[in-house]
Short mmCIF file of C-alpha atoms and ligand atoms in Angstrom, two decimals:
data_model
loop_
_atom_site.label_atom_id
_atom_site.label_comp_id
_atom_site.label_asym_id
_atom_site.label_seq_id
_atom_site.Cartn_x
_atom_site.Cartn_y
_atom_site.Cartn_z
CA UNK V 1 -8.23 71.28 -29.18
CA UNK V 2 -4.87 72.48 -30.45
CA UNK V 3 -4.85 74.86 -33.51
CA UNK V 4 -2.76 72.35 -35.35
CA UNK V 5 -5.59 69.25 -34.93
CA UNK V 6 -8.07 72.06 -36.56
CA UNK V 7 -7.61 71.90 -39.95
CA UNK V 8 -7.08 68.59 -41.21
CA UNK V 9 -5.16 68.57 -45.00
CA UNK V 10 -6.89 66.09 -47.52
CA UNK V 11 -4.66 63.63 -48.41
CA UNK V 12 -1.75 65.37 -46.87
CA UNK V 13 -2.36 68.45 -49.16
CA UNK V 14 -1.53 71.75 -48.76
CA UNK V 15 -3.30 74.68 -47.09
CA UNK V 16 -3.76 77.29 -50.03
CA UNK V 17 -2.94 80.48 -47.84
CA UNK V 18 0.17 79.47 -45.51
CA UNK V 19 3.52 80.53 -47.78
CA UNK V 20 6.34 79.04 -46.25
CA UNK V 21 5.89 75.14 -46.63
CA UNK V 22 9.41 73.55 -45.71
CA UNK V 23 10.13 69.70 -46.21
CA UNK V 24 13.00 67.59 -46.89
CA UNK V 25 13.31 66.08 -49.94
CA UNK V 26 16.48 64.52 -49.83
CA UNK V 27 18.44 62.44 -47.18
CA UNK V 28 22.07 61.68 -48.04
CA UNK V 29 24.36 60.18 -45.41
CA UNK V 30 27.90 58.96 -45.45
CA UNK V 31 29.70 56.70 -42.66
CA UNK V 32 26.78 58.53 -39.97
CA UNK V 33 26.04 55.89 -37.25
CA UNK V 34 25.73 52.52 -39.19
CA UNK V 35 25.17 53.31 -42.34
CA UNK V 36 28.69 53.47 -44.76
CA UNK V 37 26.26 55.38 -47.20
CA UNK V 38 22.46 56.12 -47.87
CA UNK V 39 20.19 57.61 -49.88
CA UNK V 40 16.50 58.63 -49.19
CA UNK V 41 14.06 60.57 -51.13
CA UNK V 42 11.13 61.96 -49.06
CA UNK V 43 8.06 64.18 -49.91
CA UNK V 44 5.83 66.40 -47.95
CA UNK V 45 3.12 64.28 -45.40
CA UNK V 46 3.66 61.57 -43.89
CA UNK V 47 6.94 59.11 -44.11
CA UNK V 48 7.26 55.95 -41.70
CA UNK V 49 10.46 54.21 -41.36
CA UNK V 50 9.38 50.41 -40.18
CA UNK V 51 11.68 47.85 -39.50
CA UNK V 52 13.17 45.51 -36.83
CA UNK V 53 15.55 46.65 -33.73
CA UNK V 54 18.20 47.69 -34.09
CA UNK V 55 18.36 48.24 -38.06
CA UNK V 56 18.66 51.51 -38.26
CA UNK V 57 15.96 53.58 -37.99
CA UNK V 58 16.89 56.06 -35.32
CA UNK V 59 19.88 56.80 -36.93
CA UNK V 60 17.95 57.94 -40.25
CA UNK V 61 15.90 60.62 -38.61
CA UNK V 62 18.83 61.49 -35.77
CA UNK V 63 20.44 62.16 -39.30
CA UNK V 64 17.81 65.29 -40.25
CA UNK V 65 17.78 66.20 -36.47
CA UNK V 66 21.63 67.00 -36.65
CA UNK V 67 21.16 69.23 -39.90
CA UNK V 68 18.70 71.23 -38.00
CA UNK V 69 20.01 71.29 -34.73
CA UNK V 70 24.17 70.55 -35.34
CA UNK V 71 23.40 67.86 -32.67
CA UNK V 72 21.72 64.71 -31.57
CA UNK V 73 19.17 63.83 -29.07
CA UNK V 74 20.73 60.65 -28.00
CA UNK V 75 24.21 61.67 -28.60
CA UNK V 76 26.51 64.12 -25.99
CA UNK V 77 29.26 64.08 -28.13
CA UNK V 78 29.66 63.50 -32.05
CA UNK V 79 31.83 61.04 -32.05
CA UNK V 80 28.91 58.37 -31.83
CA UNK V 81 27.58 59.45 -34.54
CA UNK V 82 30.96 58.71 -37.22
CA UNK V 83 30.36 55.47 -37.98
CA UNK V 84 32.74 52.84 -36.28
CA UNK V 85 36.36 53.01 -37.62
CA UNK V 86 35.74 56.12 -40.42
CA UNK V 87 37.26 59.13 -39.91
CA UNK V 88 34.24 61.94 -40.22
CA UNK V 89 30.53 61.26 -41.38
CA UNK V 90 29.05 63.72 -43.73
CA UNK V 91 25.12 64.46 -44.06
CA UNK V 92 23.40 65.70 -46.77
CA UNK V 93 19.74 67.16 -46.82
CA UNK V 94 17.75 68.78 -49.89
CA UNK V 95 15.24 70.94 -48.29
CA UNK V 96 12.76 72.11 -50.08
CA UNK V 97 11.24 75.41 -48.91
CA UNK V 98 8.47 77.38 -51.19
CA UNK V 99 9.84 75.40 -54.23
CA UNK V 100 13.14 77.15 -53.31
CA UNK V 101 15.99 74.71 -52.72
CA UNK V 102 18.92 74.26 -50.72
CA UNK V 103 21.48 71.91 -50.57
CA UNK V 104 22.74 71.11 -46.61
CA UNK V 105 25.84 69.91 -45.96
CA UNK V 106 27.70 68.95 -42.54
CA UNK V 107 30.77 67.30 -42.40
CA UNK V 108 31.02 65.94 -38.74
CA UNK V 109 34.52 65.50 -37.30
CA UNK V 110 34.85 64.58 -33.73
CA UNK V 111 37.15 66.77 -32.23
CA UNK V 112 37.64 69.31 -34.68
CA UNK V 113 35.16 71.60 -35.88
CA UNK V 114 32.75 70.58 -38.10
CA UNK V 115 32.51 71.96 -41.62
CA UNK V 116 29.33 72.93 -43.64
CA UNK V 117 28.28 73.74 -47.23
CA UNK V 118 25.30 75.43 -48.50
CA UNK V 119 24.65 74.58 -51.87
CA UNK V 120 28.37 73.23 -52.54
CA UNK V 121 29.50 76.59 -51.44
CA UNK V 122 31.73 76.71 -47.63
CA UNK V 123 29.92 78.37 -45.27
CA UNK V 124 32.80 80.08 -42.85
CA UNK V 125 30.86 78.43 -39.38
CA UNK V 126 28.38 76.02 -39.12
CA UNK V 127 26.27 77.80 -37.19
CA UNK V 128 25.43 80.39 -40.00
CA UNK V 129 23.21 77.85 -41.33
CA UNK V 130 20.90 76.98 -38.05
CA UNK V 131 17.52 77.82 -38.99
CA UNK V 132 17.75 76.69 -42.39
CA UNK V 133 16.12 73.48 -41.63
CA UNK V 134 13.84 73.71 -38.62
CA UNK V 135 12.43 70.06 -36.84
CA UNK V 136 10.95 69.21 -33.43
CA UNK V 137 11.81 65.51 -32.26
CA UNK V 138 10.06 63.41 -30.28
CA UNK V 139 11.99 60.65 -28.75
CA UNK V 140 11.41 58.00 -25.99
CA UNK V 141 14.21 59.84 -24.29
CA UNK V 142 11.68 62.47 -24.08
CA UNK V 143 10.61 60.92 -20.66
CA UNK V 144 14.01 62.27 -19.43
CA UNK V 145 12.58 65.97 -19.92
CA UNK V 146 9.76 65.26 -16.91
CA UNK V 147 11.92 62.82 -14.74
CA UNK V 148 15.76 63.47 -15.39
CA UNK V 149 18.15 66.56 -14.12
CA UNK V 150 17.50 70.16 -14.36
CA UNK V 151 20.18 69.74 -17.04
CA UNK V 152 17.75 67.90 -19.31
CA UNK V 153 15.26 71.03 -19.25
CA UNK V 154 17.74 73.36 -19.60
CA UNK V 155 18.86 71.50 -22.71
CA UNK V 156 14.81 71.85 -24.13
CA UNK V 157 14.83 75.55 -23.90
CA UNK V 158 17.90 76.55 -24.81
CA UNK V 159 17.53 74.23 -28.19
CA UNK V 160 14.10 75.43 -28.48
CA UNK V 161 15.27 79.40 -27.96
CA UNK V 162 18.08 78.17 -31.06
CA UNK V 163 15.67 77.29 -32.98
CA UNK V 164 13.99 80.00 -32.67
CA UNK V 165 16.05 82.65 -32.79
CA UNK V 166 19.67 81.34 -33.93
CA UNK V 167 21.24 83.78 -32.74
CA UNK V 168 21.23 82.23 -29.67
CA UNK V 169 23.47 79.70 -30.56
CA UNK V 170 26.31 82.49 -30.30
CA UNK V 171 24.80 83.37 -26.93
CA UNK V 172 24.96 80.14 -25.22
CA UNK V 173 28.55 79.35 -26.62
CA UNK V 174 29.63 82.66 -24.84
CA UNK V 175 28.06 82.03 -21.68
CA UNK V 176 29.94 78.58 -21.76
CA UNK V 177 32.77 79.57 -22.27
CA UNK V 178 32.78 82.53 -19.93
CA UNK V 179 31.36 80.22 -17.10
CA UNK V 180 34.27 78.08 -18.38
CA UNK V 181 36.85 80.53 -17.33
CA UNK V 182 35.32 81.58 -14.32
CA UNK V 183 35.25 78.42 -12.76
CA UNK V 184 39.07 77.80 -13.64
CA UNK V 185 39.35 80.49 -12.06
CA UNK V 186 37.14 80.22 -8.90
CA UNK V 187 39.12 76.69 -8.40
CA UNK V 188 42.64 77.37 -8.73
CA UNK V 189 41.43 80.22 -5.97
CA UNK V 190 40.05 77.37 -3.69
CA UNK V 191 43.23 74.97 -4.24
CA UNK V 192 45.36 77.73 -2.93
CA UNK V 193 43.04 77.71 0.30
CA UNK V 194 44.11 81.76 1.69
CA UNK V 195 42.46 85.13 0.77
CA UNK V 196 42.86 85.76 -3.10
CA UNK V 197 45.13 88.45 -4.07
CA UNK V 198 43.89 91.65 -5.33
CA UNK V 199 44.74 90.69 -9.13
CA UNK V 200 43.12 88.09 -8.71
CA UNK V 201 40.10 89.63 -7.17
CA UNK V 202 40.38 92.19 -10.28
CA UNK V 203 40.11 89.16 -13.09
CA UNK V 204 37.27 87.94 -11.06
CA UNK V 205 34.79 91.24 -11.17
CA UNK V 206 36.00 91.41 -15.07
CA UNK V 207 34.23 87.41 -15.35
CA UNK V 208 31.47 88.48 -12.85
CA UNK V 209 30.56 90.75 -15.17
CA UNK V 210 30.79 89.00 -18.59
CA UNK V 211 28.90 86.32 -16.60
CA UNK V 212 26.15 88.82 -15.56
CA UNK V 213 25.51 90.20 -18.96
CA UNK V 214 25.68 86.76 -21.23
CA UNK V 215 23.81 85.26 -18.66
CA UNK V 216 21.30 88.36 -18.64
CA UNK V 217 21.06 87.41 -22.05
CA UNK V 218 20.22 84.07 -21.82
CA UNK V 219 17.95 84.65 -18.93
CA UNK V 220 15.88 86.96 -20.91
CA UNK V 221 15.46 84.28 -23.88
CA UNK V 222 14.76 81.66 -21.83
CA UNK V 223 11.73 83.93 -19.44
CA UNK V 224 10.56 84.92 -22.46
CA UNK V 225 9.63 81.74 -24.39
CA UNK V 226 8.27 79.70 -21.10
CA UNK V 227 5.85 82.77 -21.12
CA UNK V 228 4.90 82.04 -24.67
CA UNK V 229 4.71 77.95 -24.25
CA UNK V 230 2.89 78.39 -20.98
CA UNK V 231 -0.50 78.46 -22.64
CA UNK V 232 0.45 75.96 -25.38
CA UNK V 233 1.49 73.43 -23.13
CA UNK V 234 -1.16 73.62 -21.18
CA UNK V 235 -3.88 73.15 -23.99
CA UNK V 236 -1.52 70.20 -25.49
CA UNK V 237 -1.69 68.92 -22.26
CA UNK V 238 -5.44 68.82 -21.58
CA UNK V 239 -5.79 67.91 -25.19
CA UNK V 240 -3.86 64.63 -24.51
CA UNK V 241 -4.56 63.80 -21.14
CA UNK V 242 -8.07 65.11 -20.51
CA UNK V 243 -8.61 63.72 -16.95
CA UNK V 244 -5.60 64.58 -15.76
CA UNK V 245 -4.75 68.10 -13.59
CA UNK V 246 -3.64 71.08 -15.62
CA UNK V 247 -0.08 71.72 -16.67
CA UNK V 248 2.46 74.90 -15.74
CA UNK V 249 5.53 75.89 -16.05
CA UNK V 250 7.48 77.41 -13.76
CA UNK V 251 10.93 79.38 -14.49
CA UNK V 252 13.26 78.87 -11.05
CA UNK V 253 16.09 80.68 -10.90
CA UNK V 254 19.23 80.23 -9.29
CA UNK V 255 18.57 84.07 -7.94
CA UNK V 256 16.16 82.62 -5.55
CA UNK V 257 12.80 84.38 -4.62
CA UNK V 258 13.20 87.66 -6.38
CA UNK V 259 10.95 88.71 -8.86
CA UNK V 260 13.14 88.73 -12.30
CA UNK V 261 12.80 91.48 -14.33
CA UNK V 262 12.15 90.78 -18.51
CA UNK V 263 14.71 93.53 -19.03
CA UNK V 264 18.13 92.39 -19.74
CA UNK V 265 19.90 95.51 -18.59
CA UNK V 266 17.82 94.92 -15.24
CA UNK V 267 18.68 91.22 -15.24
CA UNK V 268 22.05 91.48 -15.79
CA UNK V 269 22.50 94.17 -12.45
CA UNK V 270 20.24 91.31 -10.70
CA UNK V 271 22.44 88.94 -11.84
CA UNK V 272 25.79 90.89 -10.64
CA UNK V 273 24.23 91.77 -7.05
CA UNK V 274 23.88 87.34 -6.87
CA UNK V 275 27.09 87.17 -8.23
CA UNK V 276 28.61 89.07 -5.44
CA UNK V 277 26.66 88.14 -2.86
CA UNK V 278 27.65 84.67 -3.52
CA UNK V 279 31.80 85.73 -4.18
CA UNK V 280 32.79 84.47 -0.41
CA UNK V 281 30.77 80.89 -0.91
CA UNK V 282 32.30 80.77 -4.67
CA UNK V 283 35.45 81.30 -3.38
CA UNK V 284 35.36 78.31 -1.10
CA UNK V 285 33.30 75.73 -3.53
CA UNK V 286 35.41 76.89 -6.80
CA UNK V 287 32.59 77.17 -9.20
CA UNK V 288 29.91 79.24 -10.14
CA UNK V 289 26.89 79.09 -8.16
CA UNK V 290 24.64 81.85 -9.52
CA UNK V 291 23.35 82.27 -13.51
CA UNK V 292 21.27 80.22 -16.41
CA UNK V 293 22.92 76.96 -15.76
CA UNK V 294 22.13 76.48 -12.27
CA UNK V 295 17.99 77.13 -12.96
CA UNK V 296 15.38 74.79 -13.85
CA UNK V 297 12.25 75.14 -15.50
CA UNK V 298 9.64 73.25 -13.11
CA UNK V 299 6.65 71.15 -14.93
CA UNK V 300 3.71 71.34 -12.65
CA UNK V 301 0.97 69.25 -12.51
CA UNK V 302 -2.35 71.03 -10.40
CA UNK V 303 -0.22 71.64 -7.25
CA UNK V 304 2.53 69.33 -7.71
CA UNK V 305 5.61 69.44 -9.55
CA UNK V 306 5.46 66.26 -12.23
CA UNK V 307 9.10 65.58 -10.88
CA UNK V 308 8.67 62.51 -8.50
CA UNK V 309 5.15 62.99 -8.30
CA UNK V 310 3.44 62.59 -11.48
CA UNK V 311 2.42 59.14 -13.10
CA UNK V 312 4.20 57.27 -15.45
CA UNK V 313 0.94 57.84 -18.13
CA UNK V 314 1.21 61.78 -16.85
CA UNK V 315 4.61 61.95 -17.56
CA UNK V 316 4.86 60.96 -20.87
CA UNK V 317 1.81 63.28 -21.91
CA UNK V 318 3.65 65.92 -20.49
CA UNK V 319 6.81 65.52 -22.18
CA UNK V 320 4.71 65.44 -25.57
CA UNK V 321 2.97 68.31 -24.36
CA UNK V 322 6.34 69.94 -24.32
CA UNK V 323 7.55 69.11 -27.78
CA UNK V 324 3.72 69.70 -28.99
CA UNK V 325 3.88 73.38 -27.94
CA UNK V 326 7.48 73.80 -29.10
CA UNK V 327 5.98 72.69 -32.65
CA UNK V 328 2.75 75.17 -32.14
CA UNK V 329 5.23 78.02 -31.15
CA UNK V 330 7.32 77.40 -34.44
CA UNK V 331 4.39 77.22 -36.28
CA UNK V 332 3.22 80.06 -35.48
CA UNK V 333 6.42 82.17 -35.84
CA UNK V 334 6.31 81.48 -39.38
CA UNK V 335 7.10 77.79 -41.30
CA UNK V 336 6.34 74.61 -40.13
CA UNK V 337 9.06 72.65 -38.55
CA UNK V 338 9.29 69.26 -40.01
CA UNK V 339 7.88 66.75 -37.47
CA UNK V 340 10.51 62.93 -36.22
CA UNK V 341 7.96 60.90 -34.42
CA UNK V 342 11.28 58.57 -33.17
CA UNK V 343 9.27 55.33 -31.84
CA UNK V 344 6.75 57.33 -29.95
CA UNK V 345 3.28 55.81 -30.98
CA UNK V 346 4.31 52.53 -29.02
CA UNK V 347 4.59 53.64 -25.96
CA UNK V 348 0.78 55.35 -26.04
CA UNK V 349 -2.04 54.09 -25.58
CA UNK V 350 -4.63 54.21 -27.87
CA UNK V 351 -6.77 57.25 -26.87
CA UNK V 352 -3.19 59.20 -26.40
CA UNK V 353 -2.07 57.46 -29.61
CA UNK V 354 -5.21 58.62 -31.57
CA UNK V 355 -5.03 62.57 -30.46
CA UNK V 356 -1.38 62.71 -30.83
CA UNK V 357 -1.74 61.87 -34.67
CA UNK V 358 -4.51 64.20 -34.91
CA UNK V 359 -2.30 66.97 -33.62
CA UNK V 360 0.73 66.10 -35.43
CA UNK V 361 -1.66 65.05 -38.91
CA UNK V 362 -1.59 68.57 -40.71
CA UNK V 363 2.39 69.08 -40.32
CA UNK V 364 3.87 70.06 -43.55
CA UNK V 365 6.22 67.04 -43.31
CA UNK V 366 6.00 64.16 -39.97
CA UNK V 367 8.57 61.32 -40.79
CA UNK V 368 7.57 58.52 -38.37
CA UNK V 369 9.72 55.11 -37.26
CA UNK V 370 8.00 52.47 -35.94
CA UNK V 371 9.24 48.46 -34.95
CA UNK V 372 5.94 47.13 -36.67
CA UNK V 373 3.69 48.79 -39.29
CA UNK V 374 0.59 48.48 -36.32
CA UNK V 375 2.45 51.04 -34.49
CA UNK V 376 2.02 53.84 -37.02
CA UNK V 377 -1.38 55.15 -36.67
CA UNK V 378 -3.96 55.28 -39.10
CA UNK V 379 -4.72 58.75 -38.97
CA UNK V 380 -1.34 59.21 -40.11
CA UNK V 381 -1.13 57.37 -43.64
CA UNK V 382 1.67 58.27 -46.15
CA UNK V 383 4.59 56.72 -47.96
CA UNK V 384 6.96 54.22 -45.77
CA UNK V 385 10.26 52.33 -46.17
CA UNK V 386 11.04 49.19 -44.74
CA UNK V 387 14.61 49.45 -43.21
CA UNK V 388 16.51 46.59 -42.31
CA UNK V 389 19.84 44.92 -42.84
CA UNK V 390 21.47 48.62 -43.52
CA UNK V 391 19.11 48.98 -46.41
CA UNK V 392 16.39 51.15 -46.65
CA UNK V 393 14.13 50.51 -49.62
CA UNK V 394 10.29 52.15 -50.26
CA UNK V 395 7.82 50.30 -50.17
CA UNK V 396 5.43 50.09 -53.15
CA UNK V 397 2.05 51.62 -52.36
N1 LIG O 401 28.90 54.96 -34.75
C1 LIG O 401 28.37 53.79 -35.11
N2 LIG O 401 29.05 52.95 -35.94
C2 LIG O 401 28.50 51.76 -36.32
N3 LIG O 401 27.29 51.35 -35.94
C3 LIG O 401 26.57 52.13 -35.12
C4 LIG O 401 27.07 53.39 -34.66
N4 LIG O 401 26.15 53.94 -33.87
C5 LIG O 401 25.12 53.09 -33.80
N5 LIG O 401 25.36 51.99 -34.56
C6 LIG O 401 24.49 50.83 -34.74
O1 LIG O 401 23.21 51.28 -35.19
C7 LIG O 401 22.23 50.37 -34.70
C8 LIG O 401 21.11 51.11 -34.03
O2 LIG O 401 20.43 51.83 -34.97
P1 LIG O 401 19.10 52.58 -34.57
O3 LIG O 401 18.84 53.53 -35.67
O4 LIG O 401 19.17 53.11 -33.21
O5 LIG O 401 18.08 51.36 -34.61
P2 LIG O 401 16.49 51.38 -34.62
O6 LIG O 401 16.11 50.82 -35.95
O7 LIG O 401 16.11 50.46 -33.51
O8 LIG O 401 16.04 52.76 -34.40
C9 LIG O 401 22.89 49.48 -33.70
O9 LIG O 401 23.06 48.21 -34.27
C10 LIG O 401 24.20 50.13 -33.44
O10 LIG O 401 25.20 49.21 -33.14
MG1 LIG O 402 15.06 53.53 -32.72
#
C-alpha cells in the first residue's frame, strides 16, 4: 500500500502534525481557452468539475496547471491557450498555504514573454515564482508517457526535476539554448560539405563544452530523481495493478553502455569524451548527437520494456504509477502538491478506479473533472460544479 492510501482524513480534514498544507482557493481566468472570464472559489478536499464535452472543463484545471508549471499538458505552445481572437489571457490563483496567502498572476502572451505578479507586485521573470504553487496532473494524455517518443519522458522528468527543484528551470533553458547554437552551428558546417576551418573548429570545442557541463547538469538531476521514484513507482504500481509484473525504470543514455557517474564534474568529462568522439559523425549529420535530449528513461515491465509490449490495462497503470510517485516524492519533500484528476476515473476500471481514489483520497486538495457525476468515485466525495455552456456554477450540497 502506498504511504499516501494510509491515513485516510475524516471528512477531508486535516492531519494535525503535517505544517505546510497548500490549496487553491481562488481561480480567476481572463480570455484563457474558452472562457472570456471566470471565477471559481475552491477549498481544501475534494472539487469535481462535471459537465458535458466539450464545455470546458479541461480548460479550468489546465488553468491551475499553467500557474504551477508556466505550461500546459495538452498545449506545445501558448498560443492555444489565449482565447480565440484576444490578444493575451491572464490567470489568477489565490493559494492558500499555512493560512499564508498569495496572490498568482500570469499574463500569457504568445510570442512575447509572459509577465507575472505576486501579490499585485511585478515579479522581474516568471520563473521566480515556480514552486509557489506545486500540482501533479493526471491526464488521458498520460498514456503518451508509456507509448509515445522518448520526448514525452523526457518532458516527465525534466517537469518533475522543476518542480522539484526550480532551479532547474534555468538549467534546462541553458541547455536549450546552448544545444540551440550548437546545432546552427554543426549544420551550416555540413551545408558547406569540406573540412571546417580551424575557427570554426575553435567555436565548436567552446559549445562542446558549455554542452558538456549544462548537460552534466541536467544529467545529474535527472539520475538522481529516477533513483528516488524507482521504489515509488514500483509500489504504486503493484498497488494498482496487483497481478501484473513489477515495474522499473531504467535511465538510457545517449553515452551508451558506460556506467554514468552521479558526479557532475565526472559527468560532464564523460559527457565531453562522447562529445568528441562523436565530432566527425556530428560534423556530417549537423546536429548534436550526444547529451540529455537524446536519452530516454525506459519503463520496464518484469523483463520487458512497457514500450510495444505492455497491455493497454498495463499501460495506463503505469503511467498513473508515474504521476502517483511524482505526487509521493513531492509529498515527501515537504507540502502536498495539489492533485487535477483531468477525466481519468473513466478510463479505469473499477478495481483500478477504487485504489486510485484511495491513493489520491488524503491529498490536501484533488480537483477532479468528470463527463457524468458516476465517473467521480465515491471514495472521493467533496464539493462539485456543474460546468456547461461557459458557466461554471456550484452545486448546492
Ligand atoms: N483558445 C481557445 N479559444 C476559444 N475556445 C477554445 C480555445 N481552446 C479551446 N477552446 C474550446 O474549449 C472547448 C474544450 O474545452 P475543454 O475544457 O477541453 O472541454 P472538456 O469539458 O471536455 O474538458 C472546446 O469547445 C474548444 O473549442
Ligand atoms: Mg476534458
Amino acid at each position: 500500500m502506498l504511504g499516501v492510501g494510509s491515513a485516510p482524513r475524516a471528512g477531508g480534514g486535516r492531519e494535525a502534525l503535517r505544517s505546510d498544507l497548500v490549496h487553491v482557493a481562488h481561480l480567476s481566468l481572463q480570455d484563457f481557452r474558452s472562457y472570456p472570464a471566470a471565477e471559481v472559489a475552491l477549498e481544501p478536499g475534494v472539487t469535481a468539475f462535471v459537465g458535458p464535452n466539450g464545455q470546458g472543463k479541461t480548460n479550468l484545471v489546465e488553468a491551475i496547471g499553467y500557474v504551477a508549471s508556466h505550461g500546459s499538458h495538452r498545449a506545445a505552445t501558448d498560443a492555444p491557450l489565449v482565447r480565440h481572437g484576444a490578444p493575451r489571457a491572464i490567470v489568477r490563483a489565490g493559494v492558500v498555504k499555512d493560512d499564508r496567502k498569495a496572490l498568482i498572476e500570469l499574463e500569457i502572451n504568445p510570442g512575447k514573454a509572459n509577465r507575472a505578479r505576486l501579490n499585485r507586485a511585478p515579479v522581474p521573470r516568471p520563473r521566480e515564482i515556480l514552486g509557489m504553487l506545486r500540482t501533479v496532473l493526471f491526464a488521458p494524455e498520460d498514456l503518451a508517457l508509456v507509448k509515445g517518443d522518448p520526448g514525452e519522458r523526457r518532458r516527465f522528468m525534466d517537469e518533475l526535476l522543476t518542480t522539484r527543484a526550480p532551479r532547474f528551470a534555468g538549467v534546462r533553458s541553458d541547455y536549450d539554448r546552448v544545444l540551440k547554437q550548437r546545432n546552427a552551428l554543426l549544420k551550416s558546417a555540413a551545408a558547406h560539405r569540406r573540412s571546417p576551418g580551424p575557427e570554426v573548429l575553435a567555436t565548436l570545442d567552446v559549445w562542446d563544452s558549455h554542452l558538456a557541463r549544462t548537460g552534466a547538469e541536467l544529467l545529474a538531476g535527472r539520475l538522481n530523481l529516477v533513483e528516488a521514484l524507482r521504489p515509488l513507482v514500483a509500489r504504486a504500481y503493484a498497488a494498482l495493478a496487483p497481478h501484473s509484473g513489477a515495474a522499473d525504470l531504467v535511465y538510457k543514455s545517449s553515452l551508451g553502455d558506460v556506467e554514468l557517474s552521479t558526479d557532475r564534474g565526472q559527468l560532464a568529462e564523460q559527457l565531453m569524451a562522447a562529445v568528441g568522439e562523436s565530432r566527425k559523425q556530428e560534423l556530417e549529420r549537423g546536429v548534436s548527437l550526444v547529451g540529455p535530449h537524446r536519452d530516454d528513461l525506459v519503463l520496464r515491465l518484469g523483463e520487458l520494456p512497457a514500450r510495444g509490449y505492455a497491455s493497454h490495462g498495463e499501460s495506463w497503470s503505469f503511467a498513473l504509477s508515474l504521476r502517483l510517485a511524482a505526487f509521493e516524492l513531492l509529498r515527501a519533500d515537504g507540502d502536498d502538491p495539489v492533485l487535477i484528476l483531468d477525466d481519468v476515473f473513466a478510463e479505469l476500471d473499477t478495481g483500478r478506479r477504487r485504489r486510485l481514489a484511495e491513493m489520491v483520497a488524503p491529498a490536501e486538495q484533488v480537483l477532479i473533472t468528470a463527463a457524468v457525476p458516476a465517473d467521480v468515485p465515491a471514495e472521493l466525495t467533496g464539493g462539485s460544479y456543474t460546468v456547461s455552456d461557459g458557466r461554471v456554477v456550484r452545486d448546492q450540497r
